[in-house]
PDB file of C-alpha atoms in Angstrom:
ATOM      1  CA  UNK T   1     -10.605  -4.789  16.174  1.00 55.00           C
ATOM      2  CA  UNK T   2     -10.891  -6.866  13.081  1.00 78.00           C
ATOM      3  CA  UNK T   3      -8.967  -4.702  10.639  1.00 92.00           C
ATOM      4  CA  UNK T   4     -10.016  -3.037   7.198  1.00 96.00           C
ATOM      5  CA  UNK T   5     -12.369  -5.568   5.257  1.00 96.00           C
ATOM      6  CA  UNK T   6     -13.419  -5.169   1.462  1.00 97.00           C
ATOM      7  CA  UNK T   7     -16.211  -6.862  -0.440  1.00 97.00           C
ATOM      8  CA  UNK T   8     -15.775  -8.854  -2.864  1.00 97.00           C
ATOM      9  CA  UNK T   9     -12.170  -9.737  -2.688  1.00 96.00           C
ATOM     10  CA  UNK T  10     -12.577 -10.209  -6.750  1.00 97.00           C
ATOM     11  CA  UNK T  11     -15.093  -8.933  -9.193  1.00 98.00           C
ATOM     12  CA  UNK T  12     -14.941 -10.127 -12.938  1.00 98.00           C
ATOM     13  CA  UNK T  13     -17.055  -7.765 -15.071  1.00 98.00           C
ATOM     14  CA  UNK T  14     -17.710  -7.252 -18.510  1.00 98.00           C
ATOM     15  CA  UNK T  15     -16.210  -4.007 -20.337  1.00 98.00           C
ATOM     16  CA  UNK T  16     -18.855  -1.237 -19.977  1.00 98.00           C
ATOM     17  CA  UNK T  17     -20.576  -2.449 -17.208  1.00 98.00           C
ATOM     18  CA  UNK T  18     -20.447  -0.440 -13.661  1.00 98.00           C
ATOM     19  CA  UNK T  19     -18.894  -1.927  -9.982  1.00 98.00           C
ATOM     20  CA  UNK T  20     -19.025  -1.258  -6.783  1.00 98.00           C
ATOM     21  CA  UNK T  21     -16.256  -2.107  -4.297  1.00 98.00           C
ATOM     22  CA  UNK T  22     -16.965  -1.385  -0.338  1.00 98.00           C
ATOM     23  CA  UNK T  23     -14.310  -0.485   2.049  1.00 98.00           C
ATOM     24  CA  UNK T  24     -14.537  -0.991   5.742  1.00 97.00           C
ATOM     25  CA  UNK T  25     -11.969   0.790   7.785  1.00 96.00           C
ATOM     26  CA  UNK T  26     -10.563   0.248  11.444  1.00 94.00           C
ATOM     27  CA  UNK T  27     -14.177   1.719  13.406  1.00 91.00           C
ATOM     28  CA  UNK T  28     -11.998   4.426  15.296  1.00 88.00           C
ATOM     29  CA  UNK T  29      -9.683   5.514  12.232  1.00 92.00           C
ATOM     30  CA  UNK T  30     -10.856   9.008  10.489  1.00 91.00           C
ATOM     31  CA  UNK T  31      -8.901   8.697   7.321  1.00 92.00           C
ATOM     32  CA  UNK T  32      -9.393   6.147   4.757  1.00 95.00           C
ATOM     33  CA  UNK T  33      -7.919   6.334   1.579  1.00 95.00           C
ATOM     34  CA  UNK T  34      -8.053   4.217  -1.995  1.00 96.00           C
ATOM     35  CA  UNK T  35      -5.048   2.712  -3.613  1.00 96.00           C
ATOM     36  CA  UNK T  36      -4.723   0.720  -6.941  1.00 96.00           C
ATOM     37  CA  UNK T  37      -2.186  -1.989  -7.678  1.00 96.00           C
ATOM     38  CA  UNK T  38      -1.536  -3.023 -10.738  1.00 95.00           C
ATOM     39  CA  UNK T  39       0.620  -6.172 -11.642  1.00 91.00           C
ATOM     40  CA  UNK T  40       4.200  -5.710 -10.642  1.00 90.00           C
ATOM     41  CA  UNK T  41       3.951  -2.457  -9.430  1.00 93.00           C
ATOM     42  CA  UNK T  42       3.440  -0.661  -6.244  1.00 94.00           C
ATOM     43  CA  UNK T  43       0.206   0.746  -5.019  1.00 95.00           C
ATOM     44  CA  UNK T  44      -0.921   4.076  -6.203  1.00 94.00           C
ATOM     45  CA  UNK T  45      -2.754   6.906  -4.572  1.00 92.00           C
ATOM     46  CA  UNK T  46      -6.527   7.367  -6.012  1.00 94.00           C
ATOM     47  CA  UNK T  47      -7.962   9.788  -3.333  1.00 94.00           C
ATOM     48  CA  UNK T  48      -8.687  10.064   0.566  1.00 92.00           C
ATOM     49  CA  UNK T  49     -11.295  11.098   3.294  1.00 93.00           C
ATOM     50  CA  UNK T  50     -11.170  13.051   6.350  1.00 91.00           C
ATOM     51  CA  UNK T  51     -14.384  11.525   8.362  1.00 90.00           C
ATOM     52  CA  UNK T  52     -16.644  12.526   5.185  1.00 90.00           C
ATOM     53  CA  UNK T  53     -15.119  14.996   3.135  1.00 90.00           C
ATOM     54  CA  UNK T  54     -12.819  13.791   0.092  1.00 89.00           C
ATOM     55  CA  UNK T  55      -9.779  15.863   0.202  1.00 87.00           C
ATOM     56  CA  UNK T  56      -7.892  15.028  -2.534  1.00 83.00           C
ATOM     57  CA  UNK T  57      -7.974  13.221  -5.568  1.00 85.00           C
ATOM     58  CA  UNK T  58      -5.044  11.733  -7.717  1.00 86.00           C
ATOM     59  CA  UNK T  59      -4.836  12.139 -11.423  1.00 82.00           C
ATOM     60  CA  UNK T  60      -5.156   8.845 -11.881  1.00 82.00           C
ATOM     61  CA  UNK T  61      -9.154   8.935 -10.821  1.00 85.00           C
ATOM     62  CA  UNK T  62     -10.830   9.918 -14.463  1.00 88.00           C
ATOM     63  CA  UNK T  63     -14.265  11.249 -14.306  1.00 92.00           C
ATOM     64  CA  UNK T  64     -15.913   7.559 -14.658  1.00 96.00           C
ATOM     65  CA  UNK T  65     -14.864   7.009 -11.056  1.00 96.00           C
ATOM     66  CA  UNK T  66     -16.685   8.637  -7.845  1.00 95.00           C
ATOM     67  CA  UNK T  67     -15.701   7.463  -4.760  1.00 96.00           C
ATOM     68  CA  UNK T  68     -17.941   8.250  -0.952  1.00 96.00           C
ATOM     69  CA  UNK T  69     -17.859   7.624   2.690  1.00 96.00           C
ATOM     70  CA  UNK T  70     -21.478   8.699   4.019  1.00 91.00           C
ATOM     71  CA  UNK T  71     -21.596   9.406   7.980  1.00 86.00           C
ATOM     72  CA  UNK T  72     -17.556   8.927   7.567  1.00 85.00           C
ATOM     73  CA  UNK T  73     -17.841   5.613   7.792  1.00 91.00           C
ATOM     74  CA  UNK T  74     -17.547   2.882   5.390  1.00 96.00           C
ATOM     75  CA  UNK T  75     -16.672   4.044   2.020  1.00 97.00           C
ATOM     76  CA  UNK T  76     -16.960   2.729  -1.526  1.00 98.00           C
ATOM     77  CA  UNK T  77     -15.221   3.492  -4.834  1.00 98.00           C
ATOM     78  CA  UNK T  78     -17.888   2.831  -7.912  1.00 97.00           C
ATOM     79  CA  UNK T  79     -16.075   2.689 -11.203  1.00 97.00           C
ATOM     80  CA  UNK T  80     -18.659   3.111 -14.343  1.00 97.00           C
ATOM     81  CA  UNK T  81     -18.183   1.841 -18.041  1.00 97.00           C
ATOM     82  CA  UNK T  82     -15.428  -0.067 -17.193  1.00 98.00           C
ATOM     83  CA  UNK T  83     -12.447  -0.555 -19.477  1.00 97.00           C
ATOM     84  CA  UNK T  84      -9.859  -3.310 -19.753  1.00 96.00           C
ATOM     85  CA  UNK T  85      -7.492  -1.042 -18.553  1.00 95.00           C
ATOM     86  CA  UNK T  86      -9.580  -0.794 -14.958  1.00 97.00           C
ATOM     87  CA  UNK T  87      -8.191  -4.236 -13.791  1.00 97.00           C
ATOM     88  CA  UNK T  88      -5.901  -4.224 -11.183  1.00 97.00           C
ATOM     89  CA  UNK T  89      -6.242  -4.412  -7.194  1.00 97.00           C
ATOM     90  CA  UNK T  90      -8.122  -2.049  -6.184  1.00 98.00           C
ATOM     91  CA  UNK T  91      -6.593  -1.235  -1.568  1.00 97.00           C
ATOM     92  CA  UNK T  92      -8.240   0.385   0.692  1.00 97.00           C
ATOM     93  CA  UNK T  93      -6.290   1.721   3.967  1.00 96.00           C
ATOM     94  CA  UNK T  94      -7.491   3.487   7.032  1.00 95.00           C
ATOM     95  CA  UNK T  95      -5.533   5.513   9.713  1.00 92.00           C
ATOM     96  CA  UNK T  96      -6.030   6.920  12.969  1.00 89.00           C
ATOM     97  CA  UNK T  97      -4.873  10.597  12.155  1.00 79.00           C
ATOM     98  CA  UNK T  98      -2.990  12.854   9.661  1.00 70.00           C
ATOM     99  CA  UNK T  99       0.549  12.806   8.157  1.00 68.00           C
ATOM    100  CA  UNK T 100       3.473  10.727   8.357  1.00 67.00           C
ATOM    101  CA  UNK T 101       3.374   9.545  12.498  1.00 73.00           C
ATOM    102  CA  UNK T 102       0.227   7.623  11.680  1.00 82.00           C
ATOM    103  CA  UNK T 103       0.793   4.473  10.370  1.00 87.00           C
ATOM    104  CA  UNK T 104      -1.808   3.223   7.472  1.00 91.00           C
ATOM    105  CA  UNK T 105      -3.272  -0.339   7.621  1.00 93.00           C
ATOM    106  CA  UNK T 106      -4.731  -2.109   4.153  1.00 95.00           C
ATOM    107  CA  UNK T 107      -7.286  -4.130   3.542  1.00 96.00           C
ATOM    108  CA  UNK T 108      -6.607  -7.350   1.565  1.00 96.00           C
ATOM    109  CA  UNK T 109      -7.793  -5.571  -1.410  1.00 97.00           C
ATOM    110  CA  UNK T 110     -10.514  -6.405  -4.773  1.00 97.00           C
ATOM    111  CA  UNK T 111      -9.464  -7.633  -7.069  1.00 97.00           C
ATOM    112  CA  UNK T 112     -11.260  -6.336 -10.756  1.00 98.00           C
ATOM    113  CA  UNK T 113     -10.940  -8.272 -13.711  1.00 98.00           C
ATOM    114  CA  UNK T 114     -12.740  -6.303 -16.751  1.00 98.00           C
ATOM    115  CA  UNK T 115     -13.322  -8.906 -19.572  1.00 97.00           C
TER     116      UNK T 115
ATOM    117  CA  UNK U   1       6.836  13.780  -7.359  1.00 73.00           C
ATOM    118  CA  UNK U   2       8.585  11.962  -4.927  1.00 78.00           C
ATOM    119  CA  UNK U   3      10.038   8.411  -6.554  1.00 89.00           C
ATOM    120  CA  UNK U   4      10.759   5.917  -4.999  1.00 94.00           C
ATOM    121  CA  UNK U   5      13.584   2.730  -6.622  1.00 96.00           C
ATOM    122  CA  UNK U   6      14.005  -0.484  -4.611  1.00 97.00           C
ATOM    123  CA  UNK U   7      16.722  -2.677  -4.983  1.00 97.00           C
ATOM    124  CA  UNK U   8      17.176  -5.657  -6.313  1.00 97.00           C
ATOM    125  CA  UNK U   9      13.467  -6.199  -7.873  1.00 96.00           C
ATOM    126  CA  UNK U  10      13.506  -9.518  -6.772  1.00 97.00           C
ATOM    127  CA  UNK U  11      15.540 -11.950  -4.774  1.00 97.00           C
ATOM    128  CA  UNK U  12      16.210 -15.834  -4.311  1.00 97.00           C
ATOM    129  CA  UNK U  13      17.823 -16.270  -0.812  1.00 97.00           C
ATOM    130  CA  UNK U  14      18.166 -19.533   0.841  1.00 97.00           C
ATOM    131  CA  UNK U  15      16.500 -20.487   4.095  1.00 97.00           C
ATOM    132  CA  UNK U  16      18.836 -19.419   7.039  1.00 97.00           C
ATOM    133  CA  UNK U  17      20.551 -16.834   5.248  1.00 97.00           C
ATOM    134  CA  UNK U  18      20.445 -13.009   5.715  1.00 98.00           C
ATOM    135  CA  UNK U  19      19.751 -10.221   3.258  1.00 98.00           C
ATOM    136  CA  UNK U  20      19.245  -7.070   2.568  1.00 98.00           C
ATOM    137  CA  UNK U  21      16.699  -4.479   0.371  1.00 98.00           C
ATOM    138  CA  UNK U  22      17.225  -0.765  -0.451  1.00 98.00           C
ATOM    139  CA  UNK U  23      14.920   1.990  -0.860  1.00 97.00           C
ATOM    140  CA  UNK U  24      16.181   5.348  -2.287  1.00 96.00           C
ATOM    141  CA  UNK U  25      14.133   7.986  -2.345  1.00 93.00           C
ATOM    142  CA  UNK U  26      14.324  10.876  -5.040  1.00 88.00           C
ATOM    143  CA  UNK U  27      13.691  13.488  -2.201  1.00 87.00           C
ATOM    144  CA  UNK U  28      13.974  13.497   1.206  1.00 86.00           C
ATOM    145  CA  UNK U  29      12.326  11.266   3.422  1.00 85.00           C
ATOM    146  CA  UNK U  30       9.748  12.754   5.797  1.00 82.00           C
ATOM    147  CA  UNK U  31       8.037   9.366   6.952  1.00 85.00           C
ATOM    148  CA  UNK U  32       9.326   6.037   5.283  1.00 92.00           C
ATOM    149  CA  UNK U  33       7.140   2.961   5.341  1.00 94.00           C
ATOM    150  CA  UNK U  34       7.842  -0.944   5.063  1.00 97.00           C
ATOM    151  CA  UNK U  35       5.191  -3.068   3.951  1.00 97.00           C
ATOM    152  CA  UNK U  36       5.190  -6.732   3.186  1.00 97.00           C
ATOM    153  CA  UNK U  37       2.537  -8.300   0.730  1.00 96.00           C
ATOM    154  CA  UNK U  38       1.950 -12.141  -0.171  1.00 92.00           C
ATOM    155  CA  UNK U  39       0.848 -12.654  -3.383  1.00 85.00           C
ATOM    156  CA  UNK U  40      -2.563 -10.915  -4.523  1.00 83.00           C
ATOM    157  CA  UNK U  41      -3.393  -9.844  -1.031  1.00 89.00           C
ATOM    158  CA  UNK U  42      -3.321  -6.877   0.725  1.00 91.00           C
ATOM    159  CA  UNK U  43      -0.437  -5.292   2.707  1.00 95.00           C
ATOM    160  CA  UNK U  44       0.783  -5.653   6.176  1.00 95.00           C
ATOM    161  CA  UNK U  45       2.544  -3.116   8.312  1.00 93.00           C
ATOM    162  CA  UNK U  46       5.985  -3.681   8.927  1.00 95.00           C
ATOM    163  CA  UNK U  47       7.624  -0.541  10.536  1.00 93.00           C
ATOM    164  CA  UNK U  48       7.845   2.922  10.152  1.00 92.00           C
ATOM    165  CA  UNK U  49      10.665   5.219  10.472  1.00 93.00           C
ATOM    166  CA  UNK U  50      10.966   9.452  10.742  1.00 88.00           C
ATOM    167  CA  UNK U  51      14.008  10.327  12.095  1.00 88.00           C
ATOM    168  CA  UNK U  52      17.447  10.221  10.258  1.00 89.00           C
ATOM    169  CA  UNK U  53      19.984   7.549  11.453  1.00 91.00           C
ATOM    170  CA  UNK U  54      16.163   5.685  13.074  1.00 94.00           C
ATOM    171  CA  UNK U  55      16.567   2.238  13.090  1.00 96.00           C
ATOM    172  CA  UNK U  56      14.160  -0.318  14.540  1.00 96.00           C
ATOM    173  CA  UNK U  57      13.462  -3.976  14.628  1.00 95.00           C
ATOM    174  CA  UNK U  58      10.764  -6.638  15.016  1.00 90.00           C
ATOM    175  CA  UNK U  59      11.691 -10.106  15.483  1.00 91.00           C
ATOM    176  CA  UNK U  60      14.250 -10.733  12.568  1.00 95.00           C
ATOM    177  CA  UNK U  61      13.552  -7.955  10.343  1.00 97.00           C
ATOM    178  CA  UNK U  62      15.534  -4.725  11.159  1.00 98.00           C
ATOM    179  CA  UNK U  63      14.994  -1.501   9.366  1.00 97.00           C
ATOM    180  CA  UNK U  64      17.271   1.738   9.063  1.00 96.00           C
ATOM    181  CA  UNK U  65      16.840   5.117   7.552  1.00 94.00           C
ATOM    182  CA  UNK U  66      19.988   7.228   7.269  1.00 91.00           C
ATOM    183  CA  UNK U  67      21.316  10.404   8.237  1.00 84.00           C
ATOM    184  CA  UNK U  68      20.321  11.918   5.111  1.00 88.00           C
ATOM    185  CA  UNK U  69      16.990  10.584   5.027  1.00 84.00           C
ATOM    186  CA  UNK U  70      16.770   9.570   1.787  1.00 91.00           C
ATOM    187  CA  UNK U  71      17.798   5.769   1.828  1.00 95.00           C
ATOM    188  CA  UNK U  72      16.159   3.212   3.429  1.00 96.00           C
ATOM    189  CA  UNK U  73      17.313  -0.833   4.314  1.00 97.00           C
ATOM    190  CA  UNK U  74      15.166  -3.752   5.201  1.00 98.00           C
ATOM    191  CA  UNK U  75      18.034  -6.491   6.966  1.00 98.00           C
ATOM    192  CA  UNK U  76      16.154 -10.084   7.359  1.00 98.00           C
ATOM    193  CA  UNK U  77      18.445 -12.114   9.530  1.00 97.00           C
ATOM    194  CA  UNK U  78      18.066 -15.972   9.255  1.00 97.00           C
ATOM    195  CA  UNK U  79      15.406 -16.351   6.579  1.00 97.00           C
ATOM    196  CA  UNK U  80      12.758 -18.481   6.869  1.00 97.00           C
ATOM    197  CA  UNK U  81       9.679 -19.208   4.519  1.00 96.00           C
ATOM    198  CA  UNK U  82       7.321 -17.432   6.377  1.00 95.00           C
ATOM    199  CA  UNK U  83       9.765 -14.405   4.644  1.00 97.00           C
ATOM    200  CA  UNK U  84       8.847 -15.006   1.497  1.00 97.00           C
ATOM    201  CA  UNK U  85       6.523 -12.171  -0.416  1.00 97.00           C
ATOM    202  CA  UNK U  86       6.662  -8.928  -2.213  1.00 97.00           C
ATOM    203  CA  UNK U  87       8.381  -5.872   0.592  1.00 98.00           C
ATOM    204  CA  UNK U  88       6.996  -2.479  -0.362  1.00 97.00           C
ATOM    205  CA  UNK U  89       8.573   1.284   0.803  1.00 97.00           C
ATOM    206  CA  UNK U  90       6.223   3.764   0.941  1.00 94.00           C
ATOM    207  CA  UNK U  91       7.029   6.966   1.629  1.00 91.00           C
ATOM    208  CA  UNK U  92       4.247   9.990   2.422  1.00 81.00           C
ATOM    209  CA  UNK U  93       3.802  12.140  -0.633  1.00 65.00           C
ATOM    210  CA  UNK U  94       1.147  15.020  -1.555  1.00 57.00           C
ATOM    211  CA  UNK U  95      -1.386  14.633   0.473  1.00 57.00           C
ATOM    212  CA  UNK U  96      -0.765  11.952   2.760  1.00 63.00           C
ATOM    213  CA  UNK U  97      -1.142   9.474   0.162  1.00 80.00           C
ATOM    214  CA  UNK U  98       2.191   7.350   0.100  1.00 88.00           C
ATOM    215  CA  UNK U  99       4.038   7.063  -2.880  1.00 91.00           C
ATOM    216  CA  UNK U 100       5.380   3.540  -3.498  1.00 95.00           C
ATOM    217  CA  UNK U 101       8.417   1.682  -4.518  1.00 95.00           C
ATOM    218  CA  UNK U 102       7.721  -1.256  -7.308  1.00 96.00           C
ATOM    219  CA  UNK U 103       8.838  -3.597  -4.726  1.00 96.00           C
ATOM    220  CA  UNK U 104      11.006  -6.789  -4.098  1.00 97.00           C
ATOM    221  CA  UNK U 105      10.238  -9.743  -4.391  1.00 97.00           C
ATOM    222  CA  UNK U 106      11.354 -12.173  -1.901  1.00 98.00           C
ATOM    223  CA  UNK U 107      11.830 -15.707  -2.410  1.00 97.00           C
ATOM    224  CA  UNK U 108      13.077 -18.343   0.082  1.00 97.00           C
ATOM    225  CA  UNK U 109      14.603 -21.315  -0.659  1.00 96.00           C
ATOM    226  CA  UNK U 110      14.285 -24.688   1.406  1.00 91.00           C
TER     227      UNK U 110
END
């Protein structure tokens, strides 16, 4: 078991341009979910899966965000036209099952930098 | 929406002492997390509590939640560097997304 991975650990992109983060979750874990962290503040909840289906989505994702785990696998979060106000962390976690018994364990994160 | 405040926002401790951060919750507590994160990398599972009065402990970090379930406390007994970083409560919110405290941020001093 060699934990949740993300690639890259840092992007630095110009403003309008599109990215692509990848998420790799713990192989036997069914839920993976997106966080972002902005300086000096906790993460935040962006959205989740079940296996393949999204189930929920904060407020926080605007439209210029889309986010997919094909064959409920590995997932990625694409961000388009990115704005200055897109950098931050950007976590992914994975856990073996549903609500609060099931512990969630992060990745070491991307870091976006939007110039 | 569930809130989370920790307490204090940060925190200078010299090595070999012991301390002590809160976590109030606005609502009650259904499932409280404690992460720990070093500096601009991801977090790393600490313990997790439920029940109310729960308390549990892994090497020299000891967490409680109380009766009420709607305060947490991280206790570090005998700090040592390997301490230092930012300690996160997370509690499970609308849909099993946690909801986060802004954290603490732990420094240790030689």
């Amino acid at each position: 078991d060699t934990g949740v991975s993300q690639d890259p650990r840092h992007k630095i992109t110009k403003r309008g341009q599109n990215v692509t983060f990848r998420c790799d979750p713990i192989s036997e874990h069914n839920r993976l979910y997106w966080y972002r962290q902005t300086l000096g503040q906790g993460p935040e909840f962006l959205t989740y899966f079940q296996n393949e289906a999204q189930l929920e989505k904060s407020r926080l994702l605007s439209d210029r965000f889309s986010a997919e785990r094909p064959k409920g696998s590995f997932s990625t979060l694409e961000i388009q036209r990115t704005e200055q106000g897109d950098s931050a962390m950007y976590l992914c976690a994975s856990s073996l099952g549903t609500g609060p018994s099931y512990e969630q364990y992060f990745g070491p994160g991307t870091r976006l930098t939007v110039t | 929406s569930q809130e989370l405040e920790q307490s204090p926002q940060s925190l200078i401790v010299q090595e070999g002492k012991n301390l002590t951060i809160n976590c109030t919750s606005s609502k009650t507590l259904y499932g409280l997390y404690w992460y720990k994160q070093k500096y601009g990398e991801g977090l790393i599972f600490l313990m997790m509590l439920q029940k109310g009065g729960e308390e549990k402990s892994h090497e020299k970090i000891t967490a409680k939640l109380d009766e009420k379930k709607q305060q947490s406390s991280l206790h570090i007994t005998a700090s040592q560097p390997s301490h230092a970083g930012i300690y996160l409560c997370g509690a499970v919110g609308g849909a099993d997304g946690l909801t986060f405290g802004k954290g603490t941020h732990l420094i240790i001093q030689p």
